[in-house]
XYZ file of C-alpha atoms in Angstrom:
388
model
C -52.662 -14.176 -66.589
C -53.636 -10.664 -65.703
C -52.442 -11.222 -62.150
C -48.876 -11.820 -63.279
C -46.320 -9.025 -63.066
C -44.229 -8.119 -66.049
C -40.468 -8.589 -65.794
C -40.035 -4.820 -65.563
C -42.522 -4.590 -62.701
C -40.760 -7.438 -60.925
C -37.405 -5.690 -61.329
C -38.843 -2.403 -60.028
C -40.348 -4.171 -57.006
C -37.075 -5.919 -56.269
C -35.139 -2.657 -56.487
C -37.627 -0.967 -54.139
C -37.261 -3.763 -51.596
C -33.479 -3.606 -51.880
C -33.510 0.159 -51.369
C -35.789 -0.179 -48.337
C -33.529 -2.898 -46.935
C -30.451 -0.709 -47.426
C -32.189 2.211 -45.708
C -33.149 -0.051 -42.807
C -29.559 -1.251 -42.481
C -28.263 2.335 -42.642
C -30.703 3.434 -39.915
C -29.755 0.476 -37.714
C -26.054 1.166 -38.238
C -26.579 4.838 -37.449
C -28.471 4.013 -34.245
C -25.797 1.485 -33.292
C -23.025 4.040 -33.906
C -24.883 6.683 -31.895
C -25.373 4.242 -29.023
C -21.731 3.232 -29.183
C -20.596 6.857 -29.202
C -22.584 7.590 -26.044
C -20.686 4.860 -24.221
C -17.194 5.658 -25.486
C -16.473 8.004 -22.579
C -16.034 5.922 -19.440
C -16.009 7.787 -16.115
C -14.232 6.110 -13.209
C -14.155 7.495 -9.680
C -10.966 6.748 -7.714
C -11.725 6.777 -3.992
C -10.072 5.660 -0.771
C -8.708 6.964 2.501
C -5.656 9.226 2.583
C -2.276 7.729 1.636
C -3.778 4.592 0.108
C -1.628 5.053 -3.010
C -4.108 6.684 -5.383
C -1.697 9.362 -6.630
C 0.984 6.742 -7.281
C -1.546 4.691 -9.257
C -2.328 7.724 -11.435
C 1.383 8.385 -12.016
C 1.715 4.810 -13.238
C -1.175 5.331 -15.647
C 0.634 8.405 -16.947
C 3.830 6.375 -17.521
C 1.976 3.476 -19.140
C -0.214 5.513 -21.495
C 1.781 8.701 -22.135
C 5.377 7.596 -21.746
C 8.210 9.015 -19.698
C 8.332 12.385 -17.949
C 9.989 15.355 -19.646
C 13.167 17.011 -18.362
C 11.107 19.949 -17.085
C 8.723 17.660 -15.218
C 11.611 15.761 -13.641
C 13.123 19.051 -12.502
C 9.858 19.881 -10.722
C 9.821 16.468 -9.068
C 13.393 17.011 -7.921
C 12.178 19.671 -5.494
C 9.433 17.341 -4.229
C 11.962 14.546 -3.642
C 14.313 16.869 -1.727
C 11.390 18.119 0.368
C 10.349 14.530 1.102
C 13.890 13.633 2.231
C 14.018 16.537 4.688
C 10.450 15.962 5.882
C 11.193 12.287 6.560
C 14.201 13.016 8.758
C 12.404 15.784 10.641
C 9.511 13.367 11.264
C 11.961 10.783 12.627
C 13.538 13.346 14.968
C 10.099 14.491 16.154
C 9.118 10.874 16.773
C 12.260 10.243 18.820
C 11.146 12.963 21.227
C 7.495 11.895 21.139
C 8.415 8.282 21.954
C 10.631 9.463 24.795
C 13.706 7.678 23.503
C 17.031 8.563 25.054
C 19.395 10.104 22.513
C 22.367 7.759 22.478
C 25.462 9.872 21.943
C 27.590 8.587 19.102
C 30.724 10.192 17.783
C 30.193 12.920 15.256
C 31.369 12.573 11.643
C 34.387 14.751 12.460
C 35.504 12.142 15.014
C 35.225 9.292 12.545
C 38.909 9.113 11.734
C 38.463 9.820 8.023
C 37.887 13.080 6.222
C 36.842 15.959 8.447
C 33.162 16.767 8.706
C 31.631 19.321 6.336
C 28.817 20.028 8.815
C 30.127 23.385 9.996
C 26.809 24.575 11.455
C 26.506 21.706 13.968
C 28.370 22.359 17.209
C 26.658 19.941 19.610
C 26.030 16.400 18.363
C 24.757 15.183 21.724
C 21.544 17.226 22.005
C 18.603 15.863 19.992
C 16.465 18.972 20.463
C 19.188 21.299 19.204
C 19.907 18.995 16.288
C 16.273 18.960 15.226
C 16.026 22.764 15.553
C 19.155 23.348 13.472
C 18.063 20.871 10.778
C 14.690 22.641 10.578
C 16.498 25.970 10.175
C 18.640 24.571 7.380
C 15.596 23.022 5.692
C 13.621 26.282 5.879
C 16.563 28.205 4.432
C 16.999 25.669 1.651
C 13.317 25.350 0.753
C 12.664 29.078 1.060
C 14.648 29.966 -2.037
C 12.641 30.978 -5.088
C 13.553 30.281 -8.714
C 16.619 28.280 -7.715
C 17.437 24.708 -8.717
C 17.055 22.843 -5.448
C 20.208 21.040 -4.342
C 21.010 19.181 -1.152
C 24.313 20.703 0.046
C 27.049 18.219 0.925
C 26.930 19.172 4.610
C 23.164 18.477 4.762
C 23.655 15.124 3.028
C 26.381 14.222 5.531
C 24.183 15.154 8.493
C 21.184 13.235 7.128
C 23.304 10.165 6.450
C 24.827 10.284 9.942
C 21.383 10.569 11.526
C 19.906 7.804 9.355
C 22.572 5.373 10.575
C 22.280 6.466 14.215
C 21.046 3.713 16.560
C 18.321 5.894 18.061
C 16.925 6.763 14.630
C 17.017 3.076 13.666
C 14.898 2.311 16.730
C 12.515 5.138 15.858
C 12.144 3.846 12.306
C 11.332 0.326 13.519
C 8.457 1.826 15.535
C 7.084 3.821 12.592
C 3.566 2.425 13.060
C 3.295 4.610 16.192
C 3.516 7.927 14.353
C 3.135 9.391 10.850
C 5.973 8.690 8.404
C 6.162 8.692 4.618
C 6.229 5.101 3.299
C 9.193 6.082 1.121
C 11.411 7.248 3.998
C 13.817 4.294 3.850
C 13.870 4.358 0.038
C 14.978 8.011 -0.051
C 17.302 7.986 2.960
C 19.108 4.928 1.600
C 19.717 6.871 -1.619
C 21.213 10.045 -0.117
C 24.473 9.758 -2.073
C 22.549 9.761 -5.354
C 19.938 12.355 -4.370
C 22.689 14.630 -3.015
C 24.560 14.740 -6.327
C 24.434 18.189 -8.030
C 23.456 16.406 -11.254
C 20.621 14.450 -9.606
C 17.636 13.832 -11.887
C 14.727 11.859 -10.393
C 14.132 8.423 -11.888
C 10.646 7.100 -12.598
C 10.788 5.214 -9.293
C 11.812 8.400 -7.434
C 8.801 10.157 -8.934
C 6.416 7.309 -8.169
C 7.491 7.313 -4.533
C 7.282 11.087 -4.088
C 4.523 12.327 -1.836
C 2.410 15.478 -2.072
C -0.922 15.616 -0.271
C -3.784 15.607 -2.787
C -6.212 18.479 -2.341
C -8.961 19.207 -4.806
C -9.623 17.130 -7.894
C -7.162 15.406 -10.226
C -8.442 13.957 -13.511
C -6.427 11.568 -15.667
C -7.572 10.395 -19.107
C -6.297 7.626 -21.350
C -7.428 5.706 -24.420
C -7.989 1.971 -24.717
C -8.864 1.251 -28.333
C -11.740 3.580 -29.268
C -12.712 4.226 -25.654
C -11.587 7.096 -23.469
C -11.312 6.437 -19.754
C -11.545 9.365 -17.327
C -10.292 8.632 -13.803
C -11.207 11.261 -11.224
C -9.144 11.283 -8.026
C -10.421 13.231 -5.030
C -8.315 13.735 -1.901
C -8.864 10.946 0.615
C -8.366 12.825 3.869
C -11.513 13.346 5.908
C -11.482 17.083 5.192
C -11.636 16.376 1.439
C -14.504 13.858 1.452
C -17.305 16.403 1.557
C -16.403 17.177 -2.073
C -16.949 13.595 -3.231
C -20.708 13.736 -3.724
C -20.370 16.360 -6.472
C -18.730 13.709 -8.685
C -21.044 10.738 -8.012
C -23.332 11.356 -10.995
C -22.994 9.308 -14.213
C -20.142 7.165 -12.885
C -19.393 4.002 -14.867
C -17.494 2.315 -12.035
C -15.869 3.118 -8.698
C -12.254 2.164 -8.033
C -11.629 1.956 -4.292
C -8.027 1.714 -3.136
C -6.928 0.536 0.289
C -3.419 0.213 1.753
C -3.202 -3.306 3.218
C 0.045 -2.455 4.999
C -1.671 0.074 7.256
C -3.254 -2.549 9.514
C -1.123 -1.345 12.460
C -1.258 2.417 11.796
C -3.604 5.198 12.879
C -5.092 8.115 10.979
C -3.202 11.358 10.587
C -6.425 13.200 11.479
C -7.401 10.990 14.447
C -4.843 8.922 16.346
C -7.610 6.822 17.931
C -8.728 5.302 14.611
C -6.976 2.403 12.879
C -6.304 3.210 9.216
C -7.481 -0.118 7.828
C -10.642 0.003 9.923
C -11.259 3.486 8.539
C -10.962 2.070 5.015
C -13.439 -0.709 5.834
C -15.955 1.789 7.213
C -15.468 4.151 4.284
C -15.821 1.371 1.719
C -19.021 0.150 3.364
C -20.583 3.620 3.336
C -19.737 4.152 -0.345
C -20.770 0.688 -1.519
C -24.088 1.033 0.333
C -24.770 4.498 -1.057
C -27.937 4.847 -3.142
C -25.813 6.637 -5.743
C -24.110 3.359 -6.636
C -26.875 0.760 -6.401
C -26.240 -0.248 -10.037
C -22.539 0.633 -10.222
C -19.693 -1.872 -10.372
C -16.787 -1.574 -7.947
C -13.105 -2.369 -8.354
C -11.264 -2.984 -5.078
C -7.500 -2.438 -5.267
C -5.795 -3.983 -2.233
C -2.602 -1.975 -2.442
C 0.876 -1.901 -0.848
C 1.244 -5.675 -0.778
C 5.034 -5.199 -0.817
C 4.958 -3.192 2.417
C 2.516 -5.697 3.909
C 5.065 -8.466 3.339
C 7.843 -6.342 4.878
C 5.786 -5.837 8.024
C 4.558 -9.402 8.344
C 7.628 -10.662 10.197
C 7.002 -8.117 12.986
C 4.057 -10.239 14.139
C 1.605 -7.410 14.777
C -1.227 -8.482 12.472
C -3.265 -10.587 14.910
C -2.955 -7.902 17.579
C -4.694 -5.505 15.198
C -7.130 -8.065 13.741
C -7.749 -10.668 16.471
C -10.544 -12.213 14.365
C -7.881 -13.646 12.090
C -7.267 -17.256 13.142
C -5.624 -18.495 9.947
C -2.096 -19.758 9.290
C 0.889 -17.562 10.064
C 1.309 -16.666 6.395
C 1.097 -13.226 4.830
C -0.878 -14.448 1.803
C -3.575 -15.993 4.000
C -3.849 -12.763 5.982
C -4.212 -10.771 2.748
C -7.042 -13.064 1.616
C -8.666 -12.625 5.028
C -8.648 -8.844 4.561
C -10.047 -9.215 1.050
C -12.937 -11.225 2.505
C -13.567 -8.523 5.125
C -14.151 -5.997 2.347
C -16.168 -8.341 0.129
C -18.476 -9.211 3.047
C -19.696 -5.592 3.084
C -21.706 -5.998 -0.146
C -25.234 -4.563 0.159
C -27.877 -7.298 -0.114
C -30.401 -5.361 -2.167
C -28.133 -3.700 -4.742
C -27.295 -5.061 -8.171
C -23.552 -4.395 -8.072
C -20.426 -6.355 -8.937
C -17.083 -6.264 -7.140
C -13.753 -7.084 -8.786
C -10.776 -7.357 -6.424
C -7.069 -7.120 -7.266
C -3.915 -7.137 -5.143
C -1.591 -4.334 -6.218
C 1.771 -2.707 -5.618
C 1.343 0.786 -7.035
C 5.108 1.394 -7.274
C 5.515 -1.691 -9.525
C 4.848 -0.613 -13.114
C 4.374 -4.118 -14.514
C 1.944 -5.038 -11.746
C -0.105 -1.893 -12.393
C 0.032 -2.479 -16.159
C -1.432 -5.973 -15.697
C -4.115 -4.859 -13.229
C -5.058 -1.817 -15.318
C -5.524 -3.979 -18.420
C -7.724 -6.400 -16.479
C -9.786 -3.592 -14.954
C -10.205 -1.784 -18.294
C -11.328 -4.972 -20.043
C -13.803 -5.874 -17.290
C -15.350 -2.410 -17.236
C -15.549 -2.242 -21.030
C -17.343 -5.596 -21.209
C -19.891 -4.353 -18.676
C -20.394 -1.073 -20.526
C -21.045 -2.839 -23.817
C -23.358 -5.368 -22.198
C -25.402 -2.692 -20.426
C -25.677 -0.766 -23.692
C -26.987 -3.858 -25.462
C -23.959 -3.916 -27.736
C -22.761 -7.302 -26.551
C -24.573 -10.602 -26.633
């Protein structure tokens, strides 16, 4: 009987065990919370060649996670839109000369039989070189003003509209793969009446389509549940790529964006290099880098809308003769996807998740962003041992 514990001793022993169990649970919970906290900041690197659509993608993230732009921000974008309009037309005029196209004389607006022309500064409508020089002068004068709300004067709008509908400029635009032109040229030049209004305020779509060359580093952050995503965008031009390596450390995943529509275009920096081939080479070098041997990749095959627009021109097989599939845009897109996926390094433990995107389409980006965020989060939790 002496070996039996009294009821009090049994109660004390039970309380001790319960206290130890609670302490164990508290320690485990604390360790779990600490582990979870370490993985709540998710760093994503957004890479790709120049003009792939990375900046547009980040603007969409801003709209999706922070809401609309303020009046002050829209005012700043107004100047960018006006600059883009003028830059697009000047690029078209330069290309007309570069392509050696004869300037087909067409009657000036003042000879149109309607209201007289407001373009008082244009005396000779038959000389392309003079017209380009005068438009550049007007653009420099307009863009050189400081602390002034930027407006497109009615006479500039009239001149731009007349040029945009000129047969020579139409021919130049149809050959846009042979020189450098903003993808949004037609979008803006078809909206001159609206953009030329004194009360013009850029819409979300105007802002998304605006173009400013990215130099340096742009970081965008957003929350998904309890997790903060940091997307770091580094300029994609060749001159900017030497900066990339400084941001390779502690990356959760790499998002690589490529413009599918650029299969028949050449680099701004090197007219002998096909843009899509440059993206393939760049993607291969990054995916095979020792920095990312255990890093997942997200491949965003962007500008599918522009790819479809170009498809009817029949230039795809000339640029990619290896393609022997059906004469369908979707099959060609899948072919390009396979070209990128075939570059996977054999010895690295990496995953690739591919998505077709149109960065100017908010709903498309919303869907893709949700899928990408969920995929990356699942991987983060699994790697941290927080997911079965």
